[in-house]
Amino acid sequence: MNIIVCIKQVPDTSEVRIDPETNTIIREGVPSIINPFDENAIEQAVQLVEEFGGKVTVLSMGPPQAEAALREAMAMGCDEAVLVSDRCFAASDTLATSYVLSAAIRRIGEYDLIFTGKQAFDGDTAQVPPGIAEQLGIPQVTFAIGLEVEGKKARVRRLLEDEFEVVEARMPVLISCVKQMNDPRRPGIKAKLAAKKKEVTVWDSACIEAKACLCGFDGSPTRVVRTFAPTRDIEGEKFEGEPAECAVTLVERLIGEKII
Amino acid sequence: MDFTFTEDEQMIIDAVHELGSEELQPHASEVAEAGEFPYEAIEMCREMDIFAIPVEEKWGGLGFGFLLWGAIGELLSYYCQTTGSVFGAHVLAQYPIMEFGTDEQKEKYLIPLTSGEHIGAFGLTEPNAGSDAGAVQTKAELHGDKYILNGTKIFISNGGVAETYVIIANLDPSKGTRGLTAFIIEKGTPGFEFGKDEKKMGWDALPNRELIFQDCEVPVENVLYKPGRGFRVAMGTLGVGRIGMAVGAVGLAQAAFDAAILYAQQREQFGQRIAEFQAIQFKLADMATEIEASRLLYQKSAWLKDQGEKFEKIASMAKLFSSETVSRVTSQAVQIHGGVGYTREFPVERYMRDAKLFEIVEGTSEIQRGIIANLLLRENHI
Ligand SMILES: Cc1cc2nc3c(=O)[nH]c(=O)nc-3n(C[C@H](O)[C@H](O)[C@H](O)COP(=O)(O)OP(=O)(O)OC[C@H]3O[C@@H](n4cnc5c(N)ncnc54)[C@H](O)[C@@H]3O)c2cc1C
Ligand SMILES: Cc1cc2nc3c(=O)[nH]c(=O)nc-3n(C[C@H](O)[C@H](O)[C@H](O)COP(=O)(O)OP(=O)(O)OC[C@H]3O[C@@H](n4cnc5c(N)ncnc54)[C@H](O)[C@@H]3O)c2cc1C
């Protein structure tokens, strides 16, 4: 079984601060980590290969520093790593990112499964996985919490707002993973040291035959007009006293405001 | 002398920091309170290859030195004293096999101790042989190709849980130290049973068991080093064990200091943070200074060991100084916390209870002073 896992390197959200002037994330000095959901994707892939044999290739688009995330993924058990990196990829929106990743996946070649995280911690759009699947013309199953593989069939349990949904798809299929899917392993020291010595393949736009007009700024139809932190115009209100009385006051107020 | 770490070593230290802060520290109080062996924490250490650090790659190790081993032990004790204590006791079986074992013994016993598949323990102390190791009464008699052991060990850390035991017995108790012989004994060997588990002032989750040998047959190939040379094995083991104790003491002292300096800046009395009182500041300054000095001592002893030089005197100094440091520092940490420091709401009371042991175990402070003085007089003989 050949599996590709797409991972994104993101700033460690536990240490992220927002610049109050510009309302953007301060990235300087913030350590980078593997997008947490992508660790679930890695774990799932590694478990499958442990069970059925095969190979896991981990793929990321990003600056040269993203190599660290790829090495961490190899320490967790991925066999090979590919970094697609090129100045012309800068300023890619989700469409352009999906295009570049799908071009890299074509170059990797044979695959049965592609795993991604459910969404990125920073960008947060959850658009890249469906984008990749569309570009490759393969089925996609998002928000996977469980997976069974039978021959060429993947049976996926999806985590929806208030229900589970079980769907079947023919492989190759792209599956995006949620946190509850598994408990990602903590790589041992031996695996970390071995991963440091492994090779990370680096491809630029020419290697993956990516068309310049579909990458980066030119390939990105989305324009960010403005970024801002949401403001709260109405202050919260606290009812104090006996719970039963508070409930009555609350209901009266909600009726008064025509909310219920 | 160079205590800086390479990039690889720093990566290992960072990984253990992560393990400690995310997995060990959140459960440290709970584990101690429950008083049960921390199987989960040890399993995580095993998965991280933490027991492989100072062992040659040939035997499944990572081939690093005791300087790094010390840094890792300090972190384990810092985040979870129980885990640190298991790590410290484990090496007392791992190290003598690594240092004195035959290739066959290493193949059979060192490899699983290094992967962490097996936990180790070291049994020297008996009801009548504590500081006086030469008074060991557990008797080993040679019958054909086996030794038959009879006797009782007490206080043995990791006892009952460990799979591999390095046991010091005596071929002839009348010969004192010259009869001592070290054996590798597996859990489950007929005639080897576990007795009482001590209820203690601290180190609540570390088992300290009685080991009972009744006509316990041990094959001759399980003699570690040579018959009658067990004192050498025991002293060699305790030399490294003392670095280990110093490492644990520094980790615990640092945990107490960090708790104290945090609390001192949060608690207000007389309209100001207590950290602004000079009386508190001086305590913090003394605590930090003593911790720093203790750490440098253990680092120096580990570095000497890694260079293949004599390290025993500095190791004894490190053990002595750091164990007295951790007692003072943890007591001051409770003092800085005031009343809440004495309650179980805060970990510092546990730190204080745990600290005392360092002055007793693996050679009391009195014994360390004796060792240091002996070595000094030998060096300065006129
Ligand atoms: C409108 C808009 C404009 C943007 N403009 C810029 C810009 O000017 N400059 C800039 O640097 N960024 C820009 N970005 C950010 C960039 O496009 C996104 O970070 C990127 O496309 C991934 O989207 P996401 O973070 O929402 O990922 P999601 O779609 O939420 O990610 C889901 C999963 O897709 C996979 N994945 C996502 N990104 C990658 C990757 N790079 N490599 C491998 N796998 C991946 C991972 O498995 C991840 O878990 C922009 C984003 C948007 C929405
Ligand atoms: C929690 C715990 C874990 C332990 N783990 C292990 C273990 O894993 N393996 C193991 O073999 N043992 C272990 N021990 C035993 C420990 O090493 C001994 O308790 C220690 O060596 C002291 O021996 P003792 O208790 O017999 O004290 P004693 O030797 O009876 O000492 C009593 C007092 O007399 C003093 N004293 C004794 N002799 C002299 C002297 N010559 N000069 C000056 N003062 C002296 C001592 O310093 C001490 O203050 C453990 C003990 C405890 C409490």
CSV table of C-alpha atoms in Angstrom, one decimal, chain A residues 72 185-193 196-197, chain B residues 7-8 11-12 18 22-23 47-49 60 62:
chain,number,residue,atom,x,y,z
A,72,GLU,CA,9.7,14.8,12.5
A,185,ARG,CA,2.9,8.5,18.6
A,186,ARG,CA,5.8,10.3,20.3
A,187,PRO,CA,8.9,9.3,18.3
A,188,GLY,CA,11.8,7.8,20.2
A,189,ILE,CA,15.3,9.2,20.4
A,190,LYS,CA,16.6,6.5,18.0
A,191,ALA,CA,14.0,7.3,15.4
A,192,LYS,CA,14.7,11.0,15.7
A,193,LEU,CA,18.4,10.5,15.3
A,196,LYS,CA,18.1,13.4,11.0
A,197,LYS,CA,20.3,11.4,8.7
B,7,GLU,CA,23.0,19.4,18.4
B,8,ASP,CA,21.9,15.8,18.7
B,11,MET,CA,17.5,17.5,20.5
B,12,ILE,CA,17.2,14.6,23.0
B,18,GLU,CA,8.4,17.9,26.0
B,22,GLU,CA,3.2,17.2,28.6
B,23,GLU,CA,3.0,13.7,30.1
B,47,GLU,CA,9.2,4.2,23.9
B,48,MET,CA,11.4,7.2,23.9
B,49,ASP,CA,14.6,5.1,24.3
B,60,GLY,CA,21.1,-1.6,21.7
B,62,LEU,CA,22.6,5.2,21.9
